[in-house]
Amino acid sequence: MGKSKLLFISHEMSPFLELTKISEIVRQLPQAMQDKGYEIRILMPRFGNINERRNRLHEVIRLSGMNIIINDNDNPLIIKVASIPAARMQVYFLDNEEYFQRKHVFADKDGKFYADNDERMIFFCKGALETVKKLGWAPDMIHCHGWMSALVPAYLKTTYKDDPTFKNSKIVYSIYENDFTDKLNADFAQKAVMNDMTETHTDVYKPGTNSALYAGAIHYSDGIVLGSENIEEEVLNNVKNSNKAVLDFNSTSDVENYYNFYDEIANEELAHVV
């Protein structure tokens, strides 16, 4: 039996993009798990303020060329890769000129939340899963970080639940302090619907708030990590009521606890949440 495969999906990672503490966690945790024997892949968006030359990003031609459909529009997906030599890890970057080639990440220079953040999120979540399929790499465990990856658990438990790449994958989701106080577009939940889904599958996400995105991710995940000390009461109540396995914030400082938590989730029976 080969190494267990662990996939990380995040909107930020040090040294490429450092917005919050997520960037450090997503830099350190994969390396620690690789040292424990896991085979690692990491996916993140290629935001416009990530310097390609300095970070030595280059396009992966065999993975590029897909189109991600949102609202009946085809959006080309370009895949780039960079290595972290000291860690022997590769990071795959999802790029799209319209969605990601901007000087700022989630808000413009005046602090105004981008109106298409909903579509950027949908593009990233769909694109991440299609990229992994094209890699031909079936992850045993998928660990998502932050609000921008919050649709991944829903897609895995619906559209992709019988896909050979993902049918045996378990999903862990890390919750942090709320990153934004705005709301995604009113039709966000409708736009997020994929094949083999109905709008009832995305109802939980419908308010479009940071807390609602977390609620959806909690509902569809197999395990939850409390990644911050200051998490909204509403979100904590959702975690408590979900009856999912939880790694408490006080336990996240020790990588051994993550390793044991992954093992606990891996040995649970696979649940298909609908």
Tab-separated table of C-alpha atoms in Angstrom:
chain	number	residue	atom	x	y	z
A	1	MET	CA	0.000	0.000	0.000
A	2	GLY	CA	1.336	3.429	-1.014
A	3	LYS	CA	1.470	6.608	0.992
A	4	SER	CA	-1.791	8.241	2.038
A	5	LYS	CA	-2.542	11.246	-0.145
A	6	LEU	CA	-3.409	14.574	1.504
A	7	LEU	CA	-4.690	17.552	-0.494
A	8	PHE	CA	-4.702	21.119	0.851
A	9	ILE	CA	-6.958	23.765	-0.714
A	10	SER	CA	-6.520	27.357	0.440
A	11	HIS	CA	-6.709	30.918	-0.890
A	12	GLU	CA	-3.360	31.821	0.692
A	13	MET	CA	-0.021	30.293	1.592
A	14	SER	CA	3.318	31.684	2.681
A	15	PRO	CA	5.538	32.816	0.986
A	16	PHE	CA	3.285	33.367	-2.042
A	17	LEU	CA	0.439	35.305	-0.414
A	18	GLU	CA	0.258	36.318	3.247
A	19	LEU	CA	-3.055	37.851	4.298
A	20	THR	CA	-3.849	36.113	7.604
A	21	LYS	CA	-2.516	33.365	9.858
A	22	ILE	CA	-3.934	30.862	7.342
A	23	SER	CA	-0.883	31.472	5.142
A	24	GLU	CA	1.503	30.214	7.835
A	25	ILE	CA	-0.644	27.215	8.753
A	26	VAL	CA	-0.903	26.140	5.112
A	27	ARG	CA	2.866	26.501	4.767
A	28	GLN	CA	3.816	24.569	7.900
A	29	LEU	CA	1.134	21.883	8.203
A	30	PRO	CA	1.659	20.222	4.797
A	31	GLN	CA	5.398	19.976	5.414
A	32	ALA	CA	4.806	18.473	8.858
A	33	MET	CA	2.398	15.909	7.375
A	34	GLN	CA	4.842	15.116	4.589
A	35	ASP	CA	7.441	14.403	7.262
A	36	LYS	CA	4.869	12.027	8.785
A	37	GLY	CA	4.683	10.069	5.541
A	38	TYR	CA	1.802	11.684	3.657
A	39	GLU	CA	2.019	12.452	-0.051
A	40	ILE	CA	1.073	16.136	-0.395
A	41	ARG	CA	-0.515	18.398	-3.014
A	42	ILE	CA	-1.495	22.052	-2.455
A	43	LEU	CA	-3.863	24.197	-4.546
A	44	MET	CA	-4.461	27.955	-4.372
A	45	PRO	CA	-5.536	30.799	-6.703
A	46	ARG	CA	-2.886	32.724	-8.649
A	47	PHE	CA	-3.909	36.189	-7.532
A	48	GLY	CA	-2.418	39.092	-9.491
A	49	ASN	CA	-0.168	40.235	-6.666
A	50	ILE	CA	1.702	36.914	-6.583
A	51	ASN	CA	4.991	37.564	-8.359
A	52	GLU	CA	5.513	34.833	-10.954
A	53	ARG	CA	9.184	35.571	-11.619
A	54	ARG	CA	10.233	35.807	-7.978
A	55	ASN	CA	8.311	32.647	-7.054
A	56	ARG	CA	9.303	30.825	-10.257
A	57	LEU	CA	5.810	29.911	-11.355
A	58	HIS	CA	5.475	28.200	-14.713
A	59	GLU	CA	2.485	26.885	-16.616
A	60	VAL	CA	1.674	23.183	-16.602
A	61	ILE	CA	0.532	22.753	-20.193
A	62	ARG	CA	-0.912	19.270	-19.715
A	63	LEU	CA	-3.220	20.548	-16.955
A	64	SER	CA	-4.212	23.843	-18.563
A	65	GLY	CA	-6.889	24.311	-21.205
A	66	MET	CA	-9.989	23.368	-19.254
A	67	ASN	CA	-13.032	25.641	-19.129
A	68	ILE	CA	-14.995	26.159	-15.927
A	69	ILE	CA	-18.648	27.006	-16.597
A	70	ILE	CA	-20.312	29.629	-14.416
A	71	ASN	CA	-23.699	31.067	-15.363
A	72	ASP	CA	-23.441	29.401	-18.788
A	73	ASN	CA	-20.148	31.210	-19.448
A	74	ASP	CA	-16.931	29.353	-20.238
A	75	ASN	CA	-14.000	30.560	-18.147
A	76	PRO	CA	-10.545	29.281	-19.150
A	77	LEU	CA	-8.491	27.670	-16.406
A	78	ILE	CA	-4.701	27.959	-16.521
A	79	ILE	CA	-2.630	25.870	-14.113
A	80	LYS	CA	0.784	26.993	-12.929
A	81	VAL	CA	3.149	25.355	-10.476
A	82	ALA	CA	5.932	26.389	-8.129
A	83	SER	CA	8.161	24.421	-5.810
A	84	ILE	CA	9.266	25.005	-2.263
A	85	PRO	CA	12.737	23.458	-2.530
A	86	ALA	CA	13.394	23.305	1.202
A	87	ALA	CA	10.211	21.314	1.693
A	88	ARG	CA	10.208	19.296	-1.540
A	89	MET	CA	6.583	20.360	-2.059
A	90	GLN	CA	4.803	21.571	-5.182
A	91	VAL	CA	2.040	24.169	-5.131
A	92	TYR	CA	-0.459	24.344	-7.994
A	93	PHE	CA	-1.925	27.751	-8.844
A	94	LEU	CA	-5.291	28.214	-10.550
A	95	ASP	CA	-5.247	31.212	-12.859
A	96	ASN	CA	-7.818	33.081	-14.911
A	97	GLU	CA	-7.242	36.503	-16.389
A	98	GLU	CA	-10.714	37.887	-15.667
A	99	TYR	CA	-11.038	36.635	-12.093
A	100	PHE	CA	-7.537	36.776	-10.656
A	101	GLN	CA	-5.365	39.241	-12.579
A	102	ARG	CA	-5.885	42.214	-10.253
A	103	LYS	CA	-3.582	44.183	-8.015
A	104	HIS	CA	-5.754	43.483	-4.978
A	105	VAL	CA	-7.184	40.233	-3.620
A	106	PHE	CA	-10.786	40.500	-2.378
A	107	ALA	CA	-11.424	44.263	-2.402
A	108	ASP	CA	-10.345	47.139	-4.638
A	109	LYS	CA	-7.936	49.922	-3.680
A	110	ASP	CA	-10.779	51.740	-1.905
A	111	GLY	CA	-11.670	48.685	0.167
A	112	LYS	CA	-14.821	47.857	-1.816
A	113	PHE	CA	-15.570	44.122	-1.874
A	114	TYR	CA	-15.367	42.852	-5.456
A	115	ALA	CA	-18.851	42.305	-6.901
A	116	ASP	CA	-17.790	39.039	-8.532
A	117	ASN	CA	-16.210	37.437	-5.457
A	118	ASP	CA	-18.991	34.849	-5.621
A	119	GLU	CA	-17.977	33.772	-9.128
A	120	ARG	CA	-14.298	33.864	-8.227
A	121	MET	CA	-15.031	31.484	-5.366
A	122	ILE	CA	-17.131	29.144	-7.533
A	123	PHE	CA	-14.407	29.144	-10.194
A	124	PHE	CA	-11.733	28.280	-7.642
A	125	CYS	CA	-13.699	25.454	-5.996
A	126	LYS	CA	-14.776	23.857	-9.283
A	127	GLY	CA	-11.358	24.400	-10.816
A	128	ALA	CA	-9.553	22.834	-7.864
A	129	LEU	CA	-11.492	19.589	-8.148
A	130	GLU	CA	-11.159	19.423	-11.928
A	131	THR	CA	-7.421	20.014	-11.604
A	132	VAL	CA	-7.040	17.122	-9.166
A	133	LYS	CA	-9.006	14.884	-11.544
A	134	LYS	CA	-6.706	15.843	-14.401
A	135	LEU	CA	-3.666	15.144	-12.212
A	136	GLY	CA	-4.959	11.573	-11.885
A	137	TRP	CA	-4.229	11.768	-8.169
A	138	ALA	CA	-6.926	10.451	-5.821
A	139	PRO	CA	-6.645	12.082	-2.369
A	140	ASP	CA	-7.504	10.091	0.747
A	141	MET	CA	-7.944	13.311	2.729
A	142	ILE	CA	-8.826	16.829	1.593
A	143	HIS	CA	-8.211	19.708	4.014
A	144	CYS	CA	-9.829	23.019	3.033
A	145	HIS	CA	-8.899	26.333	4.653
A	146	GLY	CA	-10.888	29.559	4.731
A	147	TRP	CA	-14.092	30.835	3.157
A	148	MET	CA	-12.973	30.720	-0.474
A	149	SER	CA	-12.843	26.902	-0.409
A	150	ALA	CA	-16.194	26.524	1.384
A	151	LEU	CA	-18.034	25.049	-1.635
A	152	VAL	CA	-15.548	22.196	-2.053
A	153	PRO	CA	-17.189	19.964	0.617
A	154	ALA	CA	-20.628	20.448	-0.997
A	155	TYR	CA	-19.330	19.521	-4.439
A	156	LEU	CA	-17.520	16.469	-3.094
A	157	LYS	CA	-20.657	15.146	-1.402
A	158	THR	CA	-22.889	15.710	-4.436
A	159	THR	CA	-21.502	16.100	-7.972
A	160	TYR	CA	-18.228	14.252	-7.281
A	161	LYS	CA	-19.376	11.681	-4.717
A	162	ASP	CA	-19.101	8.745	-7.144
A	163	ASP	CA	-16.167	10.076	-9.136
A	164	PRO	CA	-13.277	7.566	-9.001
A	165	THR	CA	-10.867	10.351	-7.972
A	166	PHE	CA	-12.912	11.415	-4.953
A	167	LYS	CA	-15.319	8.640	-3.970
A	168	ASN	CA	-13.100	7.553	-1.061
A	169	SER	CA	-11.942	11.050	-0.041
A	170	LYS	CA	-12.645	12.427	3.433
A	171	ILE	CA	-13.060	16.159	3.950
A	172	VAL	CA	-11.683	18.269	6.792
A	173	TYR	CA	-12.526	21.973	6.911
A	174	SER	CA	-10.699	24.621	8.963
A	175	ILE	CA	-12.742	27.541	10.260
A	176	TYR	CA	-11.160	30.867	11.143
A	177	GLU	CA	-12.272	34.302	12.213
A	178	ASN	CA	-14.632	35.882	9.703
A	179	ASP	CA	-12.618	37.469	6.886
A	180	PHE	CA	-15.328	39.731	5.501
A	181	THR	CA	-18.492	41.515	6.621
A	182	ASP	CA	-19.983	41.950	3.153
A	183	LYS	CA	-22.350	39.550	1.384
A	184	LEU	CA	-21.879	37.644	-1.833
A	185	ASN	CA	-24.414	38.268	-4.604
A	186	ALA	CA	-28.031	37.330	-3.928
A	187	ASP	CA	-27.968	34.686	-6.685
A	188	PHE	CA	-24.687	33.178	-5.467
A	189	ALA	CA	-26.257	29.916	-4.232
A	190	GLN	CA	-28.074	29.444	-7.538
A	191	LYS	CA	-24.885	30.042	-9.554
A	192	ALA	CA	-23.015	27.552	-7.358
A	193	VAL	CA	-25.246	24.612	-8.351
A	194	MET	CA	-23.419	21.936	-10.367
A	195	ASN	CA	-24.472	18.734	-12.128
A	196	ASP	CA	-26.441	16.297	-9.931
A	197	MET	CA	-27.289	19.173	-7.585
A	198	THR	CA	-30.397	21.245	-6.965
A	199	GLU	CA	-30.745	24.602	-5.250
A	200	THR	CA	-31.658	22.763	-2.033
A	201	HIS	CA	-28.041	21.563	-1.878
A	202	THR	CA	-26.786	25.146	-1.678
A	203	ASP	CA	-29.588	26.574	0.501
A	204	VAL	CA	-27.346	26.655	3.549
A	205	TYR	CA	-24.932	28.965	1.695
A	206	LYS	CA	-27.684	31.280	0.431
A	207	PRO	CA	-27.240	34.267	2.807
A	208	GLY	CA	-23.788	34.745	1.242
A	209	THR	CA	-22.189	35.852	4.497
A	210	ASN	CA	-18.877	34.546	5.785
A	211	SER	CA	-20.785	32.673	8.521
A	212	ALA	CA	-23.176	31.117	5.971
A	213	LEU	CA	-20.243	29.849	3.897
A	214	TYR	CA	-18.833	28.251	7.023
A	215	ALA	CA	-22.254	26.730	7.807
A	216	GLY	CA	-22.340	25.076	4.400
A	217	ALA	CA	-18.803	23.748	4.726
A	218	ILE	CA	-19.579	22.387	8.202
A	219	HIS	CA	-22.679	20.603	6.898
A	220	TYR	CA	-20.815	18.767	4.139
A	221	SER	CA	-17.460	18.075	5.813
A	222	ASP	CA	-16.427	14.949	7.733
A	223	GLY	CA	-14.369	16.817	10.323
A	224	ILE	CA	-13.939	20.404	11.507
A	225	VAL	CA	-10.829	22.212	12.730
A	226	LEU	CA	-11.266	25.347	14.830
A	227	GLY	CA	-8.377	27.352	13.421
A	228	SER	CA	-8.842	30.559	15.447
A	229	GLU	CA	-9.511	31.465	19.023
A	230	ASN	CA	-12.131	34.090	18.134
A	231	ILE	CA	-14.812	32.349	16.079
A	232	GLU	CA	-18.352	33.748	15.915
A	233	GLU	CA	-20.857	32.211	18.326
A	234	GLU	CA	-23.205	31.382	15.433
A	235	VAL	CA	-20.465	29.400	13.703
A	236	LEU	CA	-19.476	27.588	16.907
A	237	ASN	CA	-23.119	26.617	17.438
A	238	ASN	CA	-23.236	25.200	13.917
A	239	VAL	CA	-20.157	23.130	14.682
A	240	LYS	CA	-21.649	21.882	17.955
A	241	ASN	CA	-24.977	20.973	16.354
A	242	SER	CA	-23.322	19.193	13.450
A	243	ASN	CA	-22.095	16.304	15.633
A	244	LYS	CA	-18.969	16.164	13.453
A	245	ALA	CA	-15.529	15.292	14.761
A	246	VAL	CA	-13.805	18.511	15.896
A	247	LEU	CA	-10.169	19.441	16.480
A	248	ASP	CA	-10.289	22.205	19.067
A	249	PHE	CA	-8.222	25.371	18.690
A	250	ASN	CA	-6.231	24.524	21.816
A	251	SER	CA	-5.037	21.335	20.098
A	252	THR	CA	-3.920	22.889	16.806
A	253	SER	CA	-0.504	24.008	18.021
A	254	ASP	CA	0.750	20.398	17.968
A	255	VAL	CA	1.027	18.759	14.543
A	256	GLU	CA	0.682	15.350	16.197
A	257	ASN	CA	-2.932	16.275	16.970
A	258	TYR	CA	-3.602	16.971	13.287
A	259	TYR	CA	-2.055	13.631	12.374
A	260	ASN	CA	-4.257	11.816	14.881
A	261	PHE	CA	-7.317	13.786	13.758
A	262	TYR	CA	-6.770	12.827	10.118
A	263	ASP	CA	-6.427	9.215	11.234
A	264	GLU	CA	-9.673	9.449	13.192
A	265	ILE	CA	-11.538	10.879	10.192
A	266	ALA	CA	-9.980	8.349	7.803
A	267	ASN	CA	-11.291	5.483	9.887
A	268	GLU	CA	-14.852	6.747	10.065
A	269	GLU	CA	-17.369	5.297	7.631
A	270	LEU	CA	-17.713	7.473	4.537
A	271	ALA	CA	-20.896	9.532	4.752
A	272	HIS	CA	-22.770	10.905	1.743
A	273	VAL	CA	-24.491	14.030	3.026
A	274	VAL	CA	-27.371	15.395	0.951
